[in-house]
Coordinates of C-alpha atoms in Angstrom, one line a residue:
Chain U
M16 CA -194.0 -28.9 76.6
R17 CA -194.4 -25.8 74.1
P18 CA -192.4 -23.9 72.7
T19 CA -193.1 -21.3 74.5
T20 CA -193.8 -22.6 77.9
R21 CA -189.9 -23.8 77.4
K22 CA -188.7 -20.2 76.8
R23 CA -190.3 -18.9 79.7
L24 CA -188.7 -22.0 82.2
F25 CA -185.8 -21.5 80.5
R26 CA -186.0 -17.5 81.3
G27 CA -186.3 -17.7 84.9
V28 CA -183.7 -20.6 85.1
L29 CA -181.7 -17.7 84.0
Y30 CA -182.9 -15.6 86.9
A31 CA -183.0 -17.8 89.4
I32 CA -179.0 -18.3 89.3
F33 CA -178.5 -14.7 88.8
I34 CA -180.2 -13.4 92.1
V35 CA -178.8 -17.3 93.9
A36 CA -175.3 -15.3 92.9
V37 CA -175.9 -11.7 94.0
V38 CA -177.3 -13.6 97.1
V39 CA -174.4 -15.6 98.0
V40 CA -172.1 -12.7 97.0
V41 CA -174.3 -10.6 99.5
V42 CA -173.7 -12.8 102.7
L43 CA -170.1 -13.6 101.8
A44 CA -168.3 -10.4 100.9
D45 CA -166.5 -8.9 104.4
W46 CA -168.3 -5.6 103.7
E47 CA -166.3 -4.1 106.4
A48 CA -163.1 -4.8 105.3
I49 CA -164.4 -3.3 101.7
R50 CA -165.3 0.2 103.3
T51 CA -162.3 0.6 105.5
N52 CA -159.3 -0.3 102.9
F53 CA -161.7 0.5 99.2
F54 CA -164.3 3.5 100.6
N55 CA -162.1 5.8 103.1
L56 CA -163.6 8.6 103.1
D57 CA -160.8 10.2 105.4
V58 CA -158.0 8.4 103.5
A59 CA -160.4 9.5 100.8
A60 CA -161.0 13.6 101.5
E61 CA -156.2 13.4 102.1
A62 CA -156.1 12.9 98.1
F63 CA -158.8 15.8 97.1
P64 CA -158.4 18.4 96.3
T65 CA -154.8 17.3 94.8
I66 CA -155.7 14.0 92.5
V67 CA -158.1 16.4 90.4
T68 CA -155.6 19.7 90.5
E69 CA -152.6 17.4 89.8
A70 CA -152.3 14.2 88.8
A71 CA -156.1 14.3 86.7
K72 CA -154.6 17.3 85.4
N73 CA -151.9 16.1 84.4
T74 CA -153.4 12.7 82.5
V75 CA -155.4 14.6 80.4
I76 CA -152.3 17.0 79.6
Y77 CA -150.0 14.5 78.9
T78 CA -152.6 12.2 76.7
V79 CA -153.7 15.5 74.6
I80 CA -149.5 16.0 74.2
A81 CA -149.0 12.3 73.2
F82 CA -152.6 12.7 70.9
I83 CA -151.5 15.7 69.1
G84 CA -147.9 14.4 68.6
G85 CA -148.9 11.1 67.6
M86 CA -151.4 12.5 65.0
I87 CA -148.8 14.6 63.4
G88 CA -146.4 11.9 63.1
G89 CA -148.9 9.8 61.8
L90 CA -150.2 11.6 59.3
I91 CA -146.5 12.3 57.8
L92 CA -145.7 8.0 58.4
A93 CA -148.8 7.4 56.3
L94 CA -148.5 10.0 53.7
M95 CA -144.7 8.6 53.9
K96 CA -146.2 4.9 53.2
L97 CA -148.3 5.9 50.3
S98 CA -145.4 7.8 48.7
P99 CA -144.7 6.7 45.1
V100 CA -140.8 7.5 46.7
G101 CA -140.0 3.6 47.5
P102 CA -137.1 4.7 49.8
Y103 CA -140.0 7.1 51.9
R104 CA -142.1 3.5 52.2
W105 CA -139.5 1.3 53.0
V106 CA -138.7 4.0 56.2
A107 CA -142.1 3.9 56.6
T108 CA -143.4 0.5 56.5
A109 CA -139.8 -0.3 58.6
Y110 CA -140.8 2.1 61.4
I111 CA -144.2 1.0 61.9
E112 CA -143.7 -2.0 62.0
L113 CA -141.1 -1.5 64.8
F114 CA -142.9 0.5 67.5
R115 CA -146.2 -1.5 67.2
G116 CA -144.3 -4.8 68.2
L117 CA -142.2 -3.4 70.8
P118 CA -144.7 -3.5 74.4
A119 CA -145.3 0.5 75.5
L120 CA -143.5 0.4 78.7
L121 CA -139.9 -1.1 76.5
V122 CA -140.0 2.2 74.4
I123 CA -140.8 4.5 77.6
F124 CA -137.8 3.3 79.6
G125 CA -135.9 3.2 76.7
F126 CA -136.6 7.0 75.9
A127 CA -136.2 8.3 79.6
F128 CA -133.0 5.6 81.4
A129 CA -131.5 4.4 78.1
V130 CA -131.4 7.2 75.2
P131 CA -130.1 9.7 78.0
I132 CA -127.2 8.2 79.6
A133 CA -126.2 6.4 76.0
F134 CA -125.4 10.4 74.0
S135 CA -125.8 12.5 77.3
W136 CA -129.8 13.7 76.4
R137 CA -130.9 15.8 78.7
P138 CA -134.5 15.7 77.8
P139 CA -136.7 18.5 77.7
G140 CA -138.9 18.1 81.0
G141 CA -136.8 15.1 82.3
S142 CA -137.8 12.5 82.4
T143 CA -141.4 12.7 81.9
G144 CA -140.4 14.5 79.0
A145 CA -138.7 12.0 77.7
G146 CA -141.6 9.3 78.3
L147 CA -144.4 11.5 76.2
I148 CA -141.7 11.4 73.5
A149 CA -142.2 7.9 73.5
L150 CA -145.5 7.5 74.2
I151 CA -145.5 10.0 70.6
V152 CA -143.1 7.3 68.7
V153 CA -145.6 4.7 69.9
S154 CA -148.9 6.1 68.6
S155 CA -147.5 7.4 65.6
A156 CA -147.3 3.9 65.0
Y157 CA -150.1 3.1 65.2
I158 CA -152.2 6.5 64.5
A159 CA -150.1 6.3 60.7
E160 CA -152.2 2.9 60.1
T161 CA -154.7 4.1 60.9
I162 CA -155.3 7.4 58.8
R163 CA -153.3 5.7 56.4
A164 CA -156.5 2.5 56.2
G165 CA -158.5 5.9 56.3
I166 CA -157.2 7.5 52.8
E167 CA -157.3 3.9 51.1
A168 CA -160.6 3.9 51.9
V169 CA -161.7 7.6 50.1
P170 CA -163.4 6.4 46.6
K171 CA -161.0 7.1 43.4
G172 CA -163.2 8.5 41.9
Q173 CA -163.1 11.9 44.7
V174 CA -159.6 11.9 43.6
E175 CA -160.5 12.0 39.6
A176 CA -163.2 15.1 40.2
A177 CA -160.9 17.5 42.2
R178 CA -157.6 16.3 38.9
S179 CA -160.5 16.7 36.6
L180 CA -160.8 20.3 38.2
G181 CA -157.9 21.0 37.6
M182 CA -157.2 21.5 41.4
R183 CA -153.4 20.2 42.4
P184 CA -152.2 16.2 43.9
S185 CA -152.0 18.8 47.1
W186 CA -154.6 20.7 47.5
T187 CA -156.8 17.7 46.4
L188 CA -155.2 15.3 49.4
V189 CA -155.7 18.3 51.2
S190 CA -159.4 19.7 51.0
V191 CA -160.7 15.8 49.2
V192 CA -159.2 13.4 50.6
L193 CA -157.7 14.5 54.1
P194 CA -161.9 15.2 55.1
Q195 CA -163.0 12.0 53.9
A196 CA -160.5 9.9 55.9
F197 CA -160.4 11.6 59.3
R198 CA -164.9 11.2 59.0
I199 CA -163.9 7.7 58.2
I200 CA -161.3 7.2 60.8
T201 CA -163.1 8.9 63.6
P202 CA -164.0 5.3 65.6
P203 CA -160.9 4.2 65.8
L204 CA -159.3 6.8 66.4
T205 CA -161.4 7.7 69.0
N206 CA -160.2 4.1 70.3
E207 CA -156.7 4.7 69.7
L208 CA -157.1 7.9 71.8
V209 CA -158.6 6.2 74.5
I210 CA -156.1 3.5 74.8
L211 CA -153.8 6.5 75.2
I212 CA -155.6 8.1 78.1
K213 CA -154.3 4.9 79.7
D214 CA -151.5 4.1 78.0
T215 CA -150.1 7.7 80.2
S216 CA -150.4 5.3 82.8
L217 CA -147.0 3.7 81.6
L218 CA -145.0 7.0 82.0
F219 CA -144.9 5.7 86.1
I220 CA -141.1 3.6 85.3
A221 CA -140.1 7.3 83.7
G222 CA -139.8 8.5 87.4
M223 CA -141.8 11.3 87.4
A224 CA -141.0 14.5 89.9
L225 CA -143.9 14.5 92.7
G226 CA -145.2 17.6 90.5
D227 CA -145.5 16.0 86.9
R228 CA -147.1 12.6 88.6
E229 CA -150.5 11.2 86.7
L230 CA -153.8 9.7 87.6
T231 CA -151.8 6.1 88.3
T232 CA -148.4 7.6 89.7
F233 CA -149.6 9.5 92.5
A234 CA -152.6 6.6 92.9
R235 CA -149.8 4.1 94.0
D236 CA -147.9 6.3 95.7
T237 CA -150.6 8.0 97.9
V238 CA -151.7 3.3 98.5
S239 CA -148.3 3.0 100.0
S240 CA -147.9 5.8 102.3
Q241 CA -151.7 5.4 103.1
A242 CA -151.3 2.2 103.6
N243 CA -155.0 2.0 102.3
S244 CA -156.1 1.2 98.6
T245 CA -158.9 4.3 98.4
P246 CA -156.5 6.1 96.3
L247 CA -156.8 3.4 93.7
V248 CA -160.3 3.2 93.7
L249 CA -160.0 7.5 93.1
A250 CA -158.2 6.9 90.2
A251 CA -160.1 4.4 88.1
L252 CA -163.5 6.8 88.6
L253 CA -161.5 9.5 86.9
Y254 CA -160.6 7.5 84.6
L255 CA -163.9 6.8 83.6
V256 CA -165.2 10.5 84.1
I257 CA -162.7 11.4 81.4
T258 CA -163.3 8.4 79.2
L259 CA -167.0 7.9 79.2
P260 CA -168.0 11.2 77.7
L261 CA -165.4 11.2 75.3
T262 CA -167.3 7.5 73.7
Q263 CA -170.1 9.8 74.0
L264 CA -168.7 12.6 72.2
V265 CA -167.8 10.2 69.3
A266 CA -170.5 8.7 69.0
K267 CA -172.7 12.0 68.4
L268 CA -169.9 13.3 66.1
E269 CA -170.7 10.5 63.6
R270 CA -174.0 11.0 63.5
H271 CA -173.4 14.3 62.9
N272 CA -170.7 13.6 60.4
K273 CA -173.9 11.0 58.6
R274 CA -174.7 13.8 56.8
G275 CA -171.6 14.4 54.8
R276 CA -171.4 10.8 53.3
Chain V
M13 CA -145.9 28.7 26.7
T14 CA -148.3 30.7 24.8
E15 CA -151.8 30.6 26.6
R16 CA -153.9 32.2 24.0
I17 CA -156.4 29.9 23.1
R18 CA -156.7 28.7 18.6
T19 CA -159.8 28.0 17.8
D20 CA -158.7 27.6 14.1
V21 CA -158.1 24.2 15.6
P22 CA -160.3 21.1 17.1
A23 CA -160.4 21.7 20.6
I24 CA -159.9 18.1 20.2
E25 CA -158.3 15.6 18.3
V26 CA -156.5 12.3 19.3
R27 CA -153.5 10.5 17.1
Q28 CA -152.8 7.1 16.8
L29 CA -153.5 6.6 20.3
H30 CA -153.0 3.2 21.9
K31 CA -153.6 2.0 25.3
S32 CA -152.8 -1.0 27.3
F33 CA -153.4 -2.0 31.2
G34 CA -151.2 -4.2 31.1
D35 CA -151.8 -7.1 28.2
N36 CA -154.8 -6.5 27.4
E37 CA -154.7 -3.4 24.6
V38 CA -157.8 -2.0 25.4
L39 CA -157.3 1.7 22.2
K40 CA -156.5 0.2 19.0
G41 CA -154.8 3.2 17.7
I42 CA -157.2 5.8 17.3
D43 CA -157.4 8.7 15.3
F44 CA -160.4 10.9 16.7
H45 CA -161.8 14.8 16.8
V46 CA -163.8 17.3 18.1
D47 CA -164.3 20.8 16.0
Q48 CA -165.2 23.5 18.5
G49 CA -168.9 23.6 19.0
E50 CA -169.2 20.7 18.0
V51 CA -171.3 18.5 20.1
V52 CA -169.8 14.2 19.7
C53 CA -171.6 11.4 21.1
V54 CA -169.5 8.1 21.3
I55 CA -171.5 4.8 21.6
G56 CA -170.9 1.4 21.5
P57 CA -170.4 -2.3 23.5
S58 CA -169.1 -2.2 27.2
G59 CA -165.3 -2.9 26.7
S60 CA -165.3 -1.3 23.3
G61 CA -162.9 1.1 25.3
K62 CA -164.9 4.5 24.5
S63 CA -164.8 6.2 28.5
T64 CA -160.7 5.1 28.4
L65 CA -160.9 7.1 25.1
L66 CA -162.5 10.1 26.5
R67 CA -160.6 9.7 30.0
C68 CA -157.1 9.6 27.6
V69 CA -158.3 13.2 26.8
N70 CA -157.8 15.1 30.8
R71 CA -155.4 13.0 30.6
L72 CA -157.1 10.8 33.8
E73 CA -155.5 7.6 31.9
E74 CA -152.3 8.1 31.0
P75 CA -152.3 7.0 27.2
T76 CA -149.7 4.2 26.1
S77 CA -148.1 6.1 22.5
G78 CA -149.7 8.5 20.6
T79 CA -151.3 12.6 20.6
I80 CA -153.9 14.6 22.3
M81 CA -153.9 18.2 21.3
V82 CA -156.1 20.0 23.1
E83 CA -157.1 23.3 21.3
G84 CA -154.1 22.8 19.4
M85 CA -151.7 22.4 23.2
D86 CA -150.7 18.3 22.8
I87 CA -150.8 17.2 26.0
T88 CA -148.5 14.4 26.1
D89 CA -145.7 16.8 25.9
E90 CA -144.5 16.6 29.4
D91 CA -144.0 20.7 29.4
T92 CA -147.7 20.7 29.3
D93 CA -149.5 22.3 32.9
L94 CA -152.0 19.6 32.7
D95 CA -153.7 21.1 35.8
K96 CA -154.1 24.0 33.6
V97 CA -155.5 22.1 30.7
R98 CA -157.7 20.6 33.2
T99 CA -159.9 23.2 34.4
R100 CA -160.6 24.3 30.2
I101 CA -162.0 21.2 30.3
G102 CA -165.0 19.9 32.2
M103 CA -165.6 16.3 33.6
V104 CA -168.8 14.3 34.3
F105 CA -168.6 11.4 35.8
Q106 CA -171.1 8.5 35.9
Q107 CA -170.4 8.1 39.5
F108 CA -170.9 12.1 39.8
N109 CA -168.4 11.9 42.2
L110 CA -169.9 15.0 44.1
F111 CA -167.5 15.7 47.5
P112 CA -169.8 14.5 50.4
H113 CA -168.1 16.5 52.7
L114 CA -169.2 19.6 51.5
N115 CA -172.6 21.6 51.0
V116 CA -173.3 22.0 46.6
L117 CA -172.2 25.2 46.9
R118 CA -168.4 24.1 48.2
N119 CA -168.6 21.6 45.8
L120 CA -168.9 24.5 42.9
T121 CA -166.5 27.1 44.6
L122 CA -163.6 24.1 45.5
A123 CA -161.7 24.1 42.3
Q124 CA -162.6 28.0 42.0
I125 CA -160.5 28.8 44.8
R126 CA -158.2 26.8 44.8
A127 CA -157.3 25.8 41.0
K128 CA -158.2 29.3 39.2
K129 CA -157.3 31.4 42.5
R130 CA -160.7 33.1 42.1
G131 CA -162.4 35.3 45.8
R132 CA -165.1 34.0 47.1
A133 CA -167.3 36.6 46.2
E134 CA -167.0 35.9 42.9
A135 CA -166.5 31.9 42.7
E136 CA -170.4 32.2 44.7
E137 CA -171.4 34.4 41.9
I138 CA -170.6 32.0 39.8
A139 CA -171.3 29.0 41.5
R140 CA -174.9 30.5 41.9
R141 CA -175.7 31.2 37.9
N142 CA -174.7 28.2 37.1
L143 CA -176.7 25.9 39.8
A144 CA -179.7 28.1 38.1
K145 CA -179.2 26.7 34.8
V146 CA -178.9 22.9 35.9
G147 CA -182.0 24.3 38.2
L148 CA -180.8 23.7 41.4
A149 CA -180.7 27.3 42.9
E150 CA -182.5 26.5 45.6
K151 CA -180.0 23.5 46.5
A152 CA -177.1 26.1 47.3
D153 CA -177.0 24.6 51.4
A154 CA -177.3 20.8 50.7
F155 CA -175.4 17.7 50.6
P156 CA -174.9 15.6 48.3
S157 CA -176.4 12.5 50.0
Q158 CA -179.3 14.7 50.6
L159 CA -179.7 15.4 46.7
S160 CA -181.3 12.7 44.3
G161 CA -179.3 10.8 42.0
G162 CA -180.0 13.6 38.5
Q163 CA -180.2 16.4 41.3
Q164 CA -176.6 15.2 42.3
Q165 CA -175.8 14.8 38.0
R166 CA -177.0 18.4 38.0
V167 CA -174.8 19.3 40.6
A168 CA -171.4 17.5 39.1
I169 CA -172.6 19.5 35.4
A170 CA -172.8 22.5 37.7
R171 CA -169.6 22.2 38.9
A172 CA -167.8 21.4 35.8
L173 CA -169.4 24.2 34.6
S174 CA -168.0 27.0 37.7
M175 CA -164.9 26.6 36.3
D176 CA -165.8 27.7 32.6
P177 CA -164.6 25.6 30.3
D178 CA -164.4 25.1 27.1
M179 CA -165.4 21.6 26.8
M180 CA -167.3 18.6 28.4
L181 CA -166.4 15.7 28.3
F182 CA -169.3 13.2 29.8
D183 CA -168.5 9.8 30.2
E184 CA -171.7 8.1 30.1
P185 CA -173.4 10.8 32.8
T186 CA -177.1 8.7 32.2
S187 CA -176.2 5.3 33.3
A188 CA -176.2 5.5 37.0
L189 CA -179.2 7.0 37.3
D190 CA -183.0 5.7 37.8
P191 CA -185.0 5.5 34.9
E192 CA -187.6 8.6 35.5
L193 CA -184.2 10.9 36.7
V194 CA -182.0 10.9 33.1
G195 CA -184.7 12.8 31.3
D196 CA -183.4 16.1 33.9
V197 CA -180.0 15.8 33.2
L198 CA -180.6 15.2 29.3
D199 CA -182.5 18.3 29.3
V200 CA -179.2 20.5 31.2
M201 CA -177.3 18.7 28.6
K202 CA -180.1 19.2 25.9
Q203 CA -179.9 23.5 26.8
L204 CA -175.9 23.3 26.8
A205 CA -175.2 22.0 23.4
R206 CA -177.3 24.6 21.9
D207 CA -175.6 26.9 24.3
G208 CA -173.1 25.7 21.6
M209 CA -170.3 24.4 24.2
T210 CA -168.3 21.8 22.7
M211 CA -169.5 18.2 24.5
M212 CA -167.9 15.0 24.1
V213 CA -170.3 13.0 25.6
V214 CA -170.2 8.8 25.9
T215 CA -173.2 7.7 26.1
H216 CA -176.0 4.6 24.9
E217 CA -178.8 7.0 24.7
M218 CA -179.2 6.5 21.5
G219 CA -182.1 9.1 21.3
F220 CA -179.5 11.9 22.9
A221 CA -177.2 11.2 20.7
R222 CA -179.8 11.3 17.4
E223 CA -181.7 14.3 18.7
V224 CA -178.8 16.8 20.3
G225 CA -175.1 15.1 18.3
D226 CA -173.2 16.5 15.2
R227 CA -172.0 12.8 14.8
V228 CA -171.7 9.8 16.2
V229 CA -168.9 7.8 16.6
F230 CA -169.4 3.9 17.0
M231 CA -166.8 2.3 19.0
D232 CA -165.9 -1.5 19.1
G233 CA -162.7 -3.8 20.3
G234 CA -160.9 -0.5 20.7
V235 CA -161.0 1.2 17.0
V236 CA -163.3 4.1 15.7
V237 CA -165.6 2.1 13.6
E238 CA -168.0 4.1 11.9
Q239 CA -168.8 7.1 12.3
G240 CA -171.4 10.0 10.9
K241 CA -174.1 12.4 11.2
P242 CA -176.6 11.0 13.5
E243 CA -179.5 10.3 11.4
D244 CA -176.4 7.8 8.9
V245 CA -174.6 6.0 11.4
L246 CA -178.1 5.4 13.7
G247 CA -180.5 4.9 10.9
N248 CA -178.5 3.6 8.3
P249 CA -175.2 2.3 9.5
Q250 CA -173.2 0.6 7.1
H251 CA -170.6 -1.7 9.4
E252 CA -171.7 -5.1 10.1
R253 CA -170.5 -4.8 13.6
T254 CA -172.5 -0.8 13.8
Q255 CA -175.8 -2.7 12.7
G256 CA -175.5 -5.4 15.1
F257 CA -174.8 -3.5 17.3
L258 CA -177.6 -1.1 17.0
S259 CA -180.1 -4.3 16.7
K260 CA -179.3 -5.0 20.0
V261 CA -180.1 -1.7 22.0
L262 CA -182.7 0.5 20.0

């Protein structure tokens, strides 16, 4: 058999397997059960508009708060880790290793229940606020490592050029090193952001007041009260509505930034 | 600390300079000076310590021992405001080191604004004047990545000039360039020399050293082996090591 013939035959077999698989799924699936349980229009109508105006909105707000907090905390930790002062480095290293090694769920639980009970602490924003603080604490650790890697990836000659022009270390950091570092880490930072969007679903463990519920908590509650899984599908679609444009936006940003590399 | 610049002392005066990287002694007691308005070219094989010497002059490298005087001021003294001294010493790197995230104009204004505390309008005016001087006035809005190596190096020279330095250090400024781009950069440097700029140039361009240099210093193995007028050092070297080096590069 000639190589091209063999290749064509192999391709044909792959298509055949695919078509058979699709046919089997279509024939065997219980379409009625799928429709009534996952795509029930009456239940969907019931969830609207609260699932958007409240749940999705809260997811976005929580993500933004946690990301901004995580960036600030991460930047401070990254600079500590690069500090010439030993104790700063040790503290930053210990923090980063600790919170990257723990499940976020455990940290949220700790901040929402264990810490308030132990110290009679009333977290701002109730248990949701405590959960958000926990998310910031955890994301700071991840973002710190990303920022540190970005700073170290800026060529040494950049610092030398700025310093040889008489710029102080602080201005060199702000005007020369950090802008380039953030360009370098735009892709991994987006990853952190997308992970954070999904991690806001862990806040359910904190036990949220009605108006505080984000997508996953809202969907879970509605699934229970309606005895129908359609809200889960809606929540899934809304997560994608949030995350997909974001990854597209970043791809665009990256292309734009290439000019300044 | 007086800010007055003295004109009766050498621009750069290095005494008994030692520099070690770990166990490796790169500079073994260098005595060296550059007079005001003088163009000194430092030549020598790679690893001879010539770049390290140049980088010690604005303390990008920390000397192990010895003194370095810039316009009569001891810059190895802990009380010296190093950032202020550096604004008076322009430096040009082999790898250009332009800021890639800023356009050409912002490359030239950044340190003027941050270190010299000039206003934006004044800084831009000075920047444009220096861009014109290196023949790149029309590139103010370009980003470094859009320029050729030769253009980038000329921008780097304009950036250093925008600080109004009293002297310029060049660390192998043409070594990273394609051969056909070297000429433009050397032309700019020649013009600078004609304008009376004090220059210390670490270079492999023997033609430039011969034509523009007031003095040529040959270094090898961390010491100054021989120095003098270009025609003497390059044309009639006295020392065996100088003869050996020149026979390889000329």
